[in-house]
Short mmCIF file of C-alpha atoms in Angstrom, two decimals:
data_model
loop_
_atom_site.label_atom_id
_atom_site.label_comp_id
_atom_site.label_asym_id
_atom_site.label_seq_id
_atom_site.Cartn_x
_atom_site.Cartn_y
_atom_site.Cartn_z
CA MET A 45 7.73 -76.08 50.78
CA ARG A 46 10.64 -78.37 50.09
CA LEU A 47 11.17 -80.13 46.76
CA ARG A 48 14.05 -82.63 46.59
CA GLY A 49 15.39 -81.10 49.78
CA ILE A 50 15.39 -77.55 48.41
CA ASP A 51 13.44 -74.95 50.35
CA PHE A 52 11.34 -72.93 47.90
CA GLY A 53 9.37 -71.23 50.67
CA TYR A 54 5.66 -70.82 51.17
CA VAL A 55 5.11 -67.76 48.95
CA MET A 56 6.24 -67.32 45.35
CA ASN A 57 5.46 -64.83 42.65
CA ALA A 58 3.39 -66.13 39.75
CA SER A 59 5.28 -66.55 36.51
CA GLY A 60 5.58 -63.19 34.77
CA ALA A 61 4.87 -61.04 37.83
CA ARG A 62 8.54 -59.99 38.07
CA ASN A 63 9.66 -60.44 34.45
CA PHE A 64 12.38 -62.85 33.35
CA PHE A 65 15.10 -62.05 35.88
CA GLY A 66 13.24 -60.47 38.78
CA GLN A 67 13.78 -56.94 37.45
CA GLY A 68 10.07 -56.25 37.53
CA TYR A 69 8.35 -53.51 35.53
CA TRP A 70 8.42 -49.71 35.36
CA PHE A 71 5.81 -49.17 38.09
CA HIS A 72 7.40 -51.47 40.67
CA PRO A 73 9.96 -48.97 42.08
CA TRP A 74 7.30 -46.25 42.30
CA LEU A 75 4.95 -48.43 44.33
CA ARG A 76 7.52 -50.15 46.53
CA PRO A 77 7.16 -47.60 49.36
CA PHE A 78 3.44 -48.33 49.42
CA GLY A 79 3.76 -52.11 49.76
CA LEU A 80 4.68 -53.55 46.35
CA SER A 81 7.63 -55.60 47.51
CA PHE A 82 8.29 -59.27 46.74
CA GLU A 83 10.92 -59.55 49.46
CA ASN A 84 10.80 -62.87 51.34
CA SER A 85 9.08 -64.64 48.45
CA THR A 86 10.53 -67.03 45.89
CA PHE A 87 11.19 -65.79 42.37
CA VAL A 88 9.50 -67.55 39.45
CA ALA A 89 10.63 -66.34 36.03
CA LYS A 90 8.30 -65.29 33.25
CA THR A 91 7.47 -68.21 30.98
CA THR A 92 9.73 -68.52 27.97
CA PRO A 93 9.36 -70.65 24.85
CA LEU A 94 12.34 -72.30 23.21
CA ASP A 95 12.71 -69.79 20.36
CA PRO A 96 12.36 -65.99 20.23
CA ARG A 97 8.72 -64.96 20.13
CA LYS A 98 7.41 -61.49 19.37
CA GLY A 99 4.00 -62.10 20.91
CA ASN A 100 1.63 -59.15 21.22
CA MET A 101 3.64 -56.86 23.48
CA LEU A 102 6.05 -54.35 21.95
CA THR A 103 9.42 -54.33 23.67
CA LYS A 104 12.19 -51.75 23.92
CA ASN A 105 15.16 -52.20 21.62
CA ASP A 106 13.72 -55.54 20.58
CA ASP A 107 15.11 -57.09 23.78
CA GLY A 108 12.01 -59.24 24.10
CA MET A 109 11.62 -58.33 27.77
CA THR A 110 11.06 -54.65 28.53
CA PRO A 111 7.61 -53.34 27.55
CA LYS A 112 7.87 -50.40 25.15
CA GLU A 113 4.51 -48.98 26.22
CA LEU A 114 3.59 -48.04 29.78
CA PHE A 115 0.15 -49.54 29.26
CA PRO A 116 0.32 -52.27 26.57
CA ASP A 117 -2.95 -52.74 24.70
CA CYS A 118 -2.67 -56.51 25.12
CA ILE A 119 -3.48 -56.16 28.84
CA VAL A 120 -6.85 -55.02 30.21
CA VAL A 121 -7.07 -54.16 33.91
CA ASP A 122 -10.20 -53.43 35.95
CA HIS A 123 -9.10 -52.26 39.40
CA LEU A 124 -12.66 -51.92 40.68
CA LYS A 125 -13.67 -55.49 39.82
CA GLN A 126 -10.17 -56.86 40.53
CA THR A 127 -9.77 -58.57 37.17
CA VAL A 128 -7.01 -58.77 34.58
CA LEU A 129 -7.18 -60.00 31.01
CA ASN A 130 -3.88 -60.48 29.22
CA ALA A 131 -2.85 -61.57 25.75
CA VAL A 132 0.88 -60.81 25.98
CA GLY A 133 1.44 -63.88 23.84
CA LEU A 134 4.56 -65.23 25.57
CA THR A 135 6.76 -62.42 24.30
CA SER A 136 10.34 -63.60 24.84
CA PRO A 137 13.85 -63.37 23.42
CA GLY A 138 13.97 -67.16 23.62
CA LEU A 139 15.74 -69.57 25.95
CA LYS A 140 19.19 -69.33 24.38
CA ALA A 141 19.27 -65.53 24.71
CA LEU A 142 18.02 -65.68 28.31
CA LEU A 143 20.80 -68.09 29.22
CA THR A 144 23.37 -65.93 27.43
CA TYR A 145 22.52 -62.88 29.56
CA GLY A 146 23.79 -64.81 32.59
CA TYR A 147 21.35 -63.30 35.11
CA TRP A 148 19.75 -66.59 36.13
CA GLN A 149 23.19 -68.01 36.82
CA ARG A 150 23.91 -65.20 39.32
CA ILE A 151 20.72 -65.47 41.40
CA GLN A 152 21.61 -66.24 45.01
CA HIS A 153 18.42 -67.98 46.27
CA PRO A 154 16.38 -70.98 45.05
CA PHE A 155 14.04 -70.05 42.19
CA LEU A 156 12.02 -71.49 39.32
CA ILE A 157 12.42 -71.09 35.58
CA SER A 158 9.18 -71.41 33.60
CA PHE A 159 9.01 -73.04 30.15
CA ALA A 160 6.26 -73.69 27.61
CA ALA A 161 6.38 -75.87 24.51
CA LEU A 162 4.36 -74.20 21.75
CA SER A 163 4.10 -76.66 18.85
CA ASP A 164 0.68 -77.85 17.71
CA SER A 165 1.48 -81.56 17.81
CA VAL A 166 2.46 -83.81 20.69
CA GLU A 167 5.53 -85.12 18.88
CA SER A 168 6.81 -81.61 18.15
CA ARG A 169 6.22 -80.46 21.72
CA LEU A 170 8.17 -83.43 23.05
CA ASN A 171 11.01 -82.48 20.73
CA GLU A 172 10.91 -78.98 22.23
CA TYR A 173 11.36 -80.47 25.70
CA LYS A 174 14.35 -82.42 24.42
CA ALA A 175 15.84 -79.24 22.93
CA PHE A 176 15.20 -77.42 26.23
CA VAL A 177 17.16 -80.08 28.12
CA ALA A 178 20.01 -79.93 25.61
CA LEU A 179 20.28 -76.15 25.98
CA ILE A 180 19.96 -75.72 29.71
CA LYS A 181 21.57 -78.82 31.17
CA PRO A 182 25.16 -77.77 30.38
CA GLN A 183 24.44 -74.39 32.01
CA LEU A 184 23.18 -75.74 35.32
CA ARG A 185 26.70 -76.15 36.68
CA TYR A 186 27.09 -72.37 36.51
CA PHE A 187 23.97 -71.59 38.56
CA ARG A 188 24.89 -70.29 42.00
CA ALA A 189 21.53 -71.23 43.55
CA PRO A 190 19.36 -74.35 43.30
CA VAL A 191 16.82 -74.04 40.50
CA GLY A 192 13.59 -75.81 39.66
CA LEU A 193 11.48 -75.88 36.52
CA GLU A 194 7.82 -74.95 36.19
CA ILE A 195 6.41 -76.55 33.05
CA ASN A 196 3.62 -74.37 31.69
CA PHE A 197 1.42 -77.02 30.11
CA VAL A 198 -1.73 -74.91 29.66
CA CYS A 199 -1.05 -71.28 28.78
CA PRO A 200 -4.00 -69.47 27.13
CA ASN A 201 -1.53 -67.30 25.22
CA LYS A 202 -0.13 -70.24 23.30
CA ASP A 203 -1.33 -70.87 19.77
CA HIS A 204 -2.11 -74.44 20.81
CA VAL A 205 -4.13 -74.36 24.02
CA SER A 206 -5.84 -77.74 24.37
CA MET A 207 -5.43 -79.58 27.67
CA PRO A 208 -2.59 -82.11 27.43
CA THR A 209 -3.34 -85.71 28.24
CA ALA A 210 -1.81 -87.40 31.26
CA GLU A 211 0.19 -89.48 28.79
CA GLU A 212 1.76 -86.39 27.20
CA VAL A 213 2.61 -84.94 30.60
CA TRP A 214 4.21 -88.26 31.56
CA GLU A 215 6.37 -88.23 28.43
CA ALA A 216 7.38 -84.60 29.02
CA LEU A 217 8.32 -85.34 32.64
CA SER A 218 10.37 -88.34 31.53
CA ILE A 219 12.34 -86.15 29.13
CA LEU A 220 12.81 -83.31 31.61
CA SER A 221 13.79 -85.69 34.41
CA GLY A 222 17.22 -85.77 32.77
CA LEU A 223 17.85 -82.33 34.27
CA ASP A 224 17.75 -83.81 37.79
CA ILE A 225 16.05 -80.69 39.21
CA PRO A 226 12.61 -80.23 40.82
CA LEU A 227 9.79 -80.26 38.26
CA VAL A 228 6.48 -78.45 38.80
CA ALA A 229 3.60 -79.13 36.42
CA LYS A 230 1.52 -75.98 35.92
CA MET A 231 -2.08 -76.63 34.86
CA ASN A 232 -5.40 -74.87 35.10
CA ILE A 233 -8.62 -75.93 36.79
CA ARG A 234 -10.05 -77.49 33.64
CA ILE A 235 -7.86 -80.54 34.16
CA SER A 236 -9.58 -83.42 35.90
CA HIS A 237 -8.55 -84.69 39.30
CA LYS A 238 -8.35 -88.15 37.76
CA ALA A 239 -5.71 -86.98 35.27
CA CYS A 240 -3.69 -85.35 38.05
CA LEU A 241 -3.79 -88.54 40.10
CA GLU A 242 -2.14 -90.26 37.13
CA ILE A 243 0.41 -87.47 36.69
CA GLN A 244 1.48 -87.57 40.34
CA LYS A 245 2.53 -91.21 39.91
CA HIS A 246 5.47 -90.09 37.80
CA ARG A 247 8.56 -90.06 39.99
CA ALA A 248 9.76 -86.80 38.41
CA CYS A 249 6.58 -84.90 39.21
CA ASP A 250 7.58 -83.00 42.34
CA ALA A 251 4.61 -80.64 42.59
CA LEU A 252 1.57 -79.22 40.86
CA CYS A 253 0.89 -75.51 40.33
CA MET A 254 -2.81 -74.75 40.17
CA SER A 255 -3.96 -72.66 38.37
CA ASN A 256 -2.84 -70.92 35.24
CA THR A 257 -5.05 -68.14 33.88
CA ILE A 258 -8.33 -69.16 32.27
CA ARG A 259 -8.83 -68.58 28.57
CA TRP A 260 -11.60 -66.08 27.79
CA ASP A 261 -14.00 -68.70 26.44
CA GLU A 262 -13.38 -71.33 29.13
CA LEU A 263 -15.68 -72.20 32.04
CA PRO A 264 -18.60 -69.87 31.14
CA GLN A 265 -20.73 -71.75 33.67
CA PHE A 266 -18.50 -70.45 36.47
CA ILE A 267 -17.21 -67.13 35.14
CA ASP A 268 -19.81 -64.63 33.92
CA ARG A 269 -17.85 -62.53 31.43
CA ASN A 270 -20.73 -60.11 31.03
CA ALA A 271 -20.78 -59.45 34.77
CA TRP A 272 -17.05 -58.92 35.05
CA PHE A 273 -16.32 -57.18 31.75
CA GLY A 274 -19.73 -55.98 30.59
CA THR A 275 -19.47 -57.96 27.37
CA THR A 276 -19.48 -61.53 26.08
CA ILE A 277 -16.90 -60.59 23.45
CA SER A 278 -13.36 -60.34 24.75
CA PRO A 279 -11.84 -56.83 24.85
CA LEU A 280 -8.76 -58.60 23.50
CA GLU A 281 -10.57 -60.46 20.73
CA LYS A 282 -8.03 -59.27 18.15
CA TYR A 283 -5.37 -61.13 20.12
CA GLY A 284 -7.36 -64.33 20.50
CA GLY A 285 -9.26 -63.47 23.68
CA GLY A 286 -6.51 -63.57 26.30
CA GLY A 287 -6.22 -65.20 29.72
CA PHE A 288 -8.44 -64.21 32.62
CA SER A 289 -7.10 -63.77 36.15
CA GLY A 290 -7.94 -61.92 39.33
CA ALA A 291 -10.28 -62.19 42.31
CA PRO A 292 -12.99 -64.37 40.66
CA LEU A 293 -10.55 -67.27 40.36
CA PHE A 294 -9.93 -67.66 44.07
CA SER A 295 -13.02 -69.74 44.91
CA LEU A 296 -12.53 -71.89 41.80
CA VAL A 297 -8.87 -72.63 42.50
CA SER A 298 -9.31 -73.22 46.23
CA GLY A 299 -12.27 -75.48 45.51
CA TRP A 300 -10.24 -77.48 42.98
CA ILE A 301 -7.40 -77.95 45.48
CA ARG A 302 -9.78 -79.04 48.24
CA GLU A 303 -11.28 -81.70 45.97
CA ALA A 304 -7.83 -82.80 44.78
CA ARG A 305 -6.86 -83.58 48.38
CA ARG A 306 -10.11 -85.42 48.96
CA SER A 307 -9.54 -87.49 45.83
CA GLY A 308 -6.10 -88.61 47.02
CA PHE A 309 -3.63 -86.19 45.48
CA HIS A 310 -0.80 -86.18 48.01
CA LYS A 311 2.11 -84.41 46.32
CA PRO A 312 2.75 -80.69 46.98
CA ILE A 313 0.36 -78.20 45.41
CA ILE A 314 1.12 -74.53 44.80
CA GLY A 315 -2.11 -72.52 44.93
CA CYS A 316 -2.26 -69.65 42.45
CA GLY A 317 -5.27 -67.57 41.46
CA GLY A 318 -7.25 -64.68 42.88
CA ILE A 319 -5.19 -64.14 46.04
CA MET A 320 -5.94 -60.50 46.80
CA ARG A 321 -5.28 -60.29 50.55
CA TRP A 322 -3.30 -62.12 53.19
CA GLN A 323 -6.42 -63.97 54.40
CA ASP A 324 -6.71 -65.52 50.92
CA GLY A 325 -3.16 -66.83 51.16
CA CYS A 326 -3.90 -68.45 54.52
CA ARG A 327 -7.17 -69.88 53.22
CA MET A 328 -5.38 -71.42 50.25
CA LEU A 329 -3.09 -73.24 52.66
CA ASP A 330 -6.07 -74.37 54.73
CA VAL A 331 -7.74 -76.10 51.75
CA GLY A 332 -4.60 -78.09 50.97
CA ALA A 333 -1.98 -75.98 49.22
CA ASP A 334 1.62 -76.30 50.41
CA ALA A 335 2.60 -72.90 49.04
CA ILE A 336 1.04 -70.05 47.09
CA GLN A 337 1.90 -67.86 44.12
CA ILE A 338 0.76 -64.25 43.79
CA GLY A 339 0.55 -62.38 40.50
CA SER A 340 -2.36 -60.16 39.52
CA VAL A 341 -2.54 -58.64 43.02
CA GLY A 342 0.69 -56.83 42.11
CA ILE A 343 -1.30 -54.88 39.51
CA LEU A 344 -4.73 -54.74 41.13
CA ARG A 345 -3.84 -54.22 44.81
CA PRO A 346 -0.06 -53.62 44.88
CA GLN A 347 -0.19 -52.17 48.38
CA ARG A 348 -1.15 -55.61 49.72
CA VAL A 349 1.75 -57.62 48.30
CA ARG A 350 4.07 -57.12 51.27
CA SER A 351 1.39 -58.07 53.81
CA ILE A 352 0.32 -61.16 51.85
CA ILE A 353 3.90 -62.43 51.88
CA LYS A 354 4.47 -61.57 55.53
CA TYR A 355 1.30 -63.05 57.01
CA THR A 356 1.09 -66.09 54.74
CA ASN A 357 4.67 -67.01 55.63
CA ALA A 358 3.91 -66.59 59.32
CA TYR A 359 0.72 -68.65 59.09
CA ALA A 360 2.46 -71.44 57.15
CA LYS A 361 5.22 -71.67 59.76
CA THR A 362 2.62 -71.85 62.52
CA LYS A 363 0.80 -74.69 60.71
CA MET A 364 4.06 -76.58 60.25
CA SER A 365 4.89 -76.32 63.95
CA ARG A 366 1.60 -77.86 65.09
#
């Protein structure tokens, strides 16, 4: 998938799957021999807000990145049912600190930074986008590789989680267009196709990433919490409920993308949600995605990560050559 002439590949990791700089998590090296390898996929950084944020996950030495606990209580995993519920809460040292470390600047291949504005008013969020541009734009000259930006518009771990209007997205894209880098709008499947058709008209909207995790209390008509978790009350209720991901999202996301194409959405779409095997990656491309992102499979079925990347890449190249 090319955005503004930059090849971002057909397979990416979902934001957060490899931490802020691609360093991963404690279990990654242990499982690499068994298939947990993100080689030949594009790195997408964990979402950061503008300012430092403690969130719900304890970190070592207050670095805002490295989990202090092997199994944080803000993440619930069910390997049997292939589901994950997380309420990490956008734990981050903040954008300024992340830029100061200098790791992004040394990455050798195209990648995406992910950013979320957290204020509870539209005006304040737009000011956050302006502050983001002011901080990162002077640093872009020091980046060795081309970089794009994934704008996390609908994160269930934000304090303010309502769906933005197309007008707000337009204003955000106008502000961020000053960076002159590829911009990817990350939404979830609650957004209407009509709204996305409006968003794609903005010249700075290069692609859409569909879908973010689903908040615990969203879409009860499609996701039976009692069936998947054995309760209608979130196991992470004390943290606000959390965001739901895993196998059950695949049919919802692929269905949304199929309908988006039928409705006339023509810009690139990155399919993300419930991809648990290489056949899912290929199927996501068949329904209209230009690339995929994989995340929860790295926790639920880590042995499949390498094969998903390998076979989805091969299938995408075959489709392109037809």
